[in-house]
Amino acid sequence: MSLTFTHIDQQGKANMVDVTQKLLSIRVARAQGYIKMQASTIELIKTNALSKGDIFAVARIAGIQAAKKCADLIPLCHPLMLSKVDVQFEIDESQHRVKIEALCKLTGQTGVEMEALTAVSVAALTLFDMAKAVDPLMQIQDIKVMEKQGGKTGEWSRTHD
């Protein structure tokens, strides 16, 4: 299988892909990642006992805002009119971590994988920022696209996380 980089022109220069001729289709991407922390930090989050308040609410908004600003952060991303961004959190006490999942959706000419990854990344950074006073050794881990739908490559998903 021959791979070509779509963001490089024939002279090897950075290039924003021209999507003008692509057909509109429903595009969906789901990404996830984790932030590992001490068990005591998990307990503080569960009981809403951190001094900064409900960190999931703030991180959710940060993730949504980040997805909307993805083209401002990543140079060759197209600005997109997202129709849905959802950011969710799941505490995994046995692994001392929080799972972060983002879903991005639109009807458009290019995919939303970067927006979903950006939402997860910024939500994780926000969790870190809000809990770093009690747990500066937290680790953001394993951010990846879990599934995508739409476009010429169609649908795919990871079989496991």
mmCIF file of C-alpha atoms in Angstrom:
data_model
loop_
_atom_site.group_PDB
_atom_site.id
_atom_site.type_symbol
_atom_site.label_atom_id
_atom_site.label_comp_id
_atom_site.label_asym_id
_atom_site.label_seq_id
_atom_site.Cartn_x
_atom_site.Cartn_y
_atom_site.Cartn_z
ATOM 1 C CA MET A 1 0.000 0.000 0.000
ATOM 2 C CA SER A 2 1.467 3.342 -1.044
ATOM 3 C CA LEU A 3 0.971 6.216 1.361
ATOM 4 C CA THR A 4 0.925 9.831 0.328
ATOM 5 C CA PHE A 5 0.803 12.781 2.659
ATOM 6 C CA THR A 6 -2.111 15.024 1.776
ATOM 7 C CA HIS A 7 -0.709 18.079 3.583
ATOM 8 C CA ILE A 8 2.449 18.272 1.467
ATOM 9 C CA ASP A 9 2.471 19.554 -2.116
ATOM 10 C CA GLN A 10 4.590 18.155 -4.967
ATOM 11 C CA GLN A 11 7.540 20.319 -3.908
ATOM 12 C CA GLY A 12 7.348 19.070 -0.299
ATOM 13 C CA LYS A 13 5.863 22.286 1.074
ATOM 14 C CA ALA A 14 3.080 22.442 3.656
ATOM 15 C CA ASN A 15 -0.283 22.601 1.930
ATOM 16 C CA MET A 16 -3.870 22.916 3.123
ATOM 17 C CA VAL A 17 -5.865 20.225 1.348
ATOM 18 C CA ASP A 18 -8.438 21.530 -1.147
ATOM 19 C CA VAL A 19 -11.768 19.931 -0.211
ATOM 20 C CA THR A 20 -13.860 22.045 -2.582
ATOM 21 C CA GLN A 21 -14.842 19.133 -4.836
ATOM 22 C CA LYS A 22 -15.535 16.648 -2.033
ATOM 23 C CA LEU A 23 -19.141 15.709 -1.474
ATOM 24 C CA LEU A 24 -20.908 16.610 1.726
ATOM 25 C CA SER A 25 -21.380 13.680 4.053
ATOM 26 C CA ILE A 26 -22.123 13.135 7.705
ATOM 27 C CA ARG A 27 -18.786 12.933 9.506
ATOM 28 C CA VAL A 28 -18.409 11.527 13.010
ATOM 29 C CA ALA A 29 -15.310 10.853 15.096
ATOM 30 C CA ARG A 30 -14.888 9.582 18.620
ATOM 31 C CA ALA A 31 -11.609 9.894 20.514
ATOM 32 C CA GLN A 32 -10.575 8.937 24.016
ATOM 33 C CA GLY A 33 -7.743 9.306 26.452
ATOM 34 C CA TYR A 34 -6.970 8.937 30.137
ATOM 35 C CA ILE A 35 -5.554 10.893 33.006
ATOM 36 C CA LYS A 36 -3.972 8.725 35.674
ATOM 37 C CA MET A 37 -3.890 10.029 39.237
ATOM 38 C CA GLN A 38 -3.643 9.034 42.865
ATOM 39 C CA ALA A 39 -6.603 7.228 44.425
ATOM 40 C CA SER A 40 -6.982 10.133 46.843
ATOM 41 C CA THR A 41 -7.404 12.516 43.902
ATOM 42 C CA ILE A 42 -10.111 10.303 42.439
ATOM 43 C CA GLU A 43 -11.902 10.473 45.787
ATOM 44 C CA LEU A 44 -11.681 14.275 45.866
ATOM 45 C CA ILE A 45 -13.173 14.431 42.376
ATOM 46 C CA LYS A 46 -15.976 11.995 43.265
ATOM 47 C CA THR A 47 -16.950 14.023 46.314
ATOM 48 C CA ASN A 48 -16.514 17.373 44.537
ATOM 49 C CA ALA A 49 -14.051 18.332 47.278
ATOM 50 C CA LEU A 50 -11.416 20.072 45.156
ATOM 51 C CA SER A 51 -11.128 23.779 45.870
ATOM 52 C CA LYS A 52 -11.774 24.637 42.219
ATOM 53 C CA GLY A 53 -15.207 22.998 42.265
ATOM 54 C CA ASP A 54 -16.770 20.644 39.700
ATOM 55 C CA ILE A 55 -13.761 19.959 37.523
ATOM 56 C CA PHE A 56 -15.711 17.758 35.103
ATOM 57 C CA ALA A 57 -18.048 20.636 34.259
ATOM 58 C CA VAL A 58 -15.136 22.969 33.544
ATOM 59 C CA ALA A 59 -13.170 20.327 31.599
ATOM 60 C CA ARG A 60 -16.261 19.480 29.533
ATOM 61 C CA ILE A 61 -16.664 23.102 28.477
ATOM 62 C CA ALA A 62 -12.921 23.373 27.774
ATOM 63 C CA GLY A 63 -13.063 20.280 25.551
ATOM 64 C CA ILE A 64 -16.048 21.602 23.618
ATOM 65 C CA GLN A 65 -14.403 24.988 23.140
ATOM 66 C CA ALA A 66 -11.166 23.323 22.027
ATOM 67 C CA ALA A 67 -12.931 21.279 19.352
ATOM 68 C CA LYS A 68 -14.503 24.478 18.036
ATOM 69 C CA LYS A 69 -11.069 26.175 17.928
ATOM 70 C CA CYS A 70 -9.122 23.260 16.430
ATOM 71 C CA ALA A 71 -8.330 25.104 13.176
ATOM 72 C CA ASP A 72 -6.820 27.953 15.215
ATOM 73 C CA LEU A 73 -4.502 25.524 17.005
ATOM 74 C CA ILE A 74 -3.418 23.120 14.255
ATOM 75 C CA PRO A 75 -2.130 25.018 11.221
ATOM 76 C CA LEU A 76 -3.520 23.000 8.291
ATOM 77 C CA CYS A 77 -6.890 22.015 9.783
ATOM 78 C CA HIS A 78 -9.962 23.364 8.050
ATOM 79 C CA PRO A 79 -12.305 25.544 10.101
ATOM 80 C CA LEU A 80 -15.406 23.418 10.544
ATOM 81 C CA MET A 81 -19.031 24.089 11.391
ATOM 82 C CA LEU A 82 -19.459 21.397 14.039
ATOM 83 C CA SER A 83 -23.039 20.329 14.667
ATOM 84 C CA LYS A 84 -22.278 18.289 17.806
ATOM 85 C CA VAL A 85 -19.483 18.059 20.359
ATOM 86 C CA ASP A 86 -19.921 15.839 23.395
ATOM 87 C CA VAL A 87 -17.307 15.288 26.098
ATOM 88 C CA GLN A 88 -17.823 12.622 28.774
ATOM 89 C CA PHE A 89 -15.833 11.389 31.758
ATOM 90 C CA GLU A 90 -15.768 7.999 33.454
ATOM 91 C CA ILE A 91 -13.913 7.318 36.670
ATOM 92 C CA ASP A 92 -12.018 4.019 36.698
ATOM 93 C CA GLU A 93 -11.188 3.519 40.366
ATOM 94 C CA SER A 94 -9.416 0.194 39.829
ATOM 95 C CA GLN A 95 -6.866 1.836 37.488
ATOM 96 C CA HIS A 96 -6.796 5.199 39.331
ATOM 97 C CA ARG A 97 -7.683 7.110 36.214
ATOM 98 C CA VAL A 98 -10.388 9.062 34.472
ATOM 99 C CA LYS A 99 -11.393 8.122 30.942
ATOM 100 C CA ILE A 100 -12.161 11.092 28.710
ATOM 101 C CA GLU A 101 -14.222 10.563 25.575
ATOM 102 C CA ALA A 102 -15.179 13.108 22.922
ATOM 103 C CA LEU A 103 -17.597 12.798 20.030
ATOM 104 C CA CYS A 104 -17.598 15.332 17.189
ATOM 105 C CA LYS A 105 -20.085 15.448 14.356
ATOM 106 C CA LEU A 106 -20.965 17.541 11.303
ATOM 107 C CA THR A 107 -22.159 17.408 7.736
ATOM 108 C CA GLY A 108 -19.205 18.519 5.676
ATOM 109 C CA GLN A 109 -16.374 17.841 3.264
ATOM 110 C CA THR A 110 -13.669 16.801 5.727
ATOM 111 C CA GLY A 111 -13.426 14.655 8.823
ATOM 112 C CA VAL A 112 -13.579 15.599 12.491
ATOM 113 C CA GLU A 113 -10.886 13.333 13.943
ATOM 114 C CA MET A 114 -8.618 16.259 14.844
ATOM 115 C CA GLU A 115 -11.464 18.033 16.606
ATOM 116 C CA ALA A 116 -12.246 14.953 18.701
ATOM 117 C CA LEU A 117 -8.571 14.484 19.590
ATOM 118 C CA THR A 118 -8.261 18.158 20.496
ATOM 119 C CA ALA A 119 -11.354 17.983 22.701
ATOM 120 C CA VAL A 120 -9.925 15.021 24.631
ATOM 121 C CA SER A 121 -6.487 16.632 24.917
ATOM 122 C CA VAL A 122 -7.726 19.960 26.246
ATOM 123 C CA ALA A 123 -10.235 18.314 28.593
ATOM 124 C CA ALA A 124 -7.345 16.240 30.007
ATOM 125 C CA LEU A 125 -5.151 19.336 30.340
ATOM 126 C CA THR A 126 -7.969 21.113 32.153
ATOM 127 C CA LEU A 127 -8.400 18.224 34.598
ATOM 128 C CA PHE A 128 -4.659 18.331 35.197
ATOM 129 C CA ASP A 129 -4.697 22.078 35.773
ATOM 130 C CA MET A 130 -7.584 21.925 38.202
ATOM 131 C CA ALA A 131 -6.143 19.053 40.295
ATOM 132 C CA LYS A 132 -2.398 19.688 40.061
ATOM 133 C CA ALA A 133 -2.270 21.352 43.483
ATOM 134 C CA VAL A 134 -3.164 18.035 45.139
ATOM 135 C CA ASP A 135 -1.596 15.670 42.579
ATOM 136 C CA PRO A 136 1.229 17.134 40.482
ATOM 137 C CA LEU A 137 2.302 13.660 39.296
ATOM 138 C CA MET A 138 -0.829 12.975 37.197
ATOM 139 C CA GLN A 139 -0.205 11.550 33.729
ATOM 140 C CA ILE A 140 -2.170 12.156 30.558
ATOM 141 C CA GLN A 141 -2.121 8.916 28.587
ATOM 142 C CA ASP A 142 -3.170 7.049 25.480
ATOM 143 C CA ILE A 143 -5.086 9.663 23.472
ATOM 144 C CA LYS A 144 -6.362 8.139 20.239
ATOM 145 C CA VAL A 145 -9.180 8.054 17.708
ATOM 146 C CA MET A 146 -11.563 5.210 18.470
ATOM 147 C CA GLU A 147 -13.842 5.447 15.451
ATOM 148 C CA LYS A 148 -14.741 7.547 12.469
ATOM 149 C CA GLN A 149 -17.614 7.635 10.021
ATOM 150 C CA GLY A 150 -18.104 9.355 6.694
ATOM 151 C CA GLY A 151 -15.964 10.394 3.783
ATOM 152 C CA LYS A 152 -14.366 8.253 1.126
ATOM 153 C CA THR A 153 -12.733 5.900 3.644
ATOM 154 C CA GLY A 154 -16.099 5.164 5.209
ATOM 155 C CA GLU A 155 -16.378 3.729 8.705
ATOM 156 C CA TRP A 156 -13.771 2.157 10.932
ATOM 157 C CA SER A 157 -13.302 1.562 14.625
ATOM 158 C CA ARG A 158 -10.760 0.089 16.988
ATOM 159 C CA THR A 159 -11.781 -3.299 18.302
ATOM 160 C CA HIS A 160 -10.478 -2.448 21.782
ATOM 161 C CA ASP A 161 -9.121 0.563 23.602
#
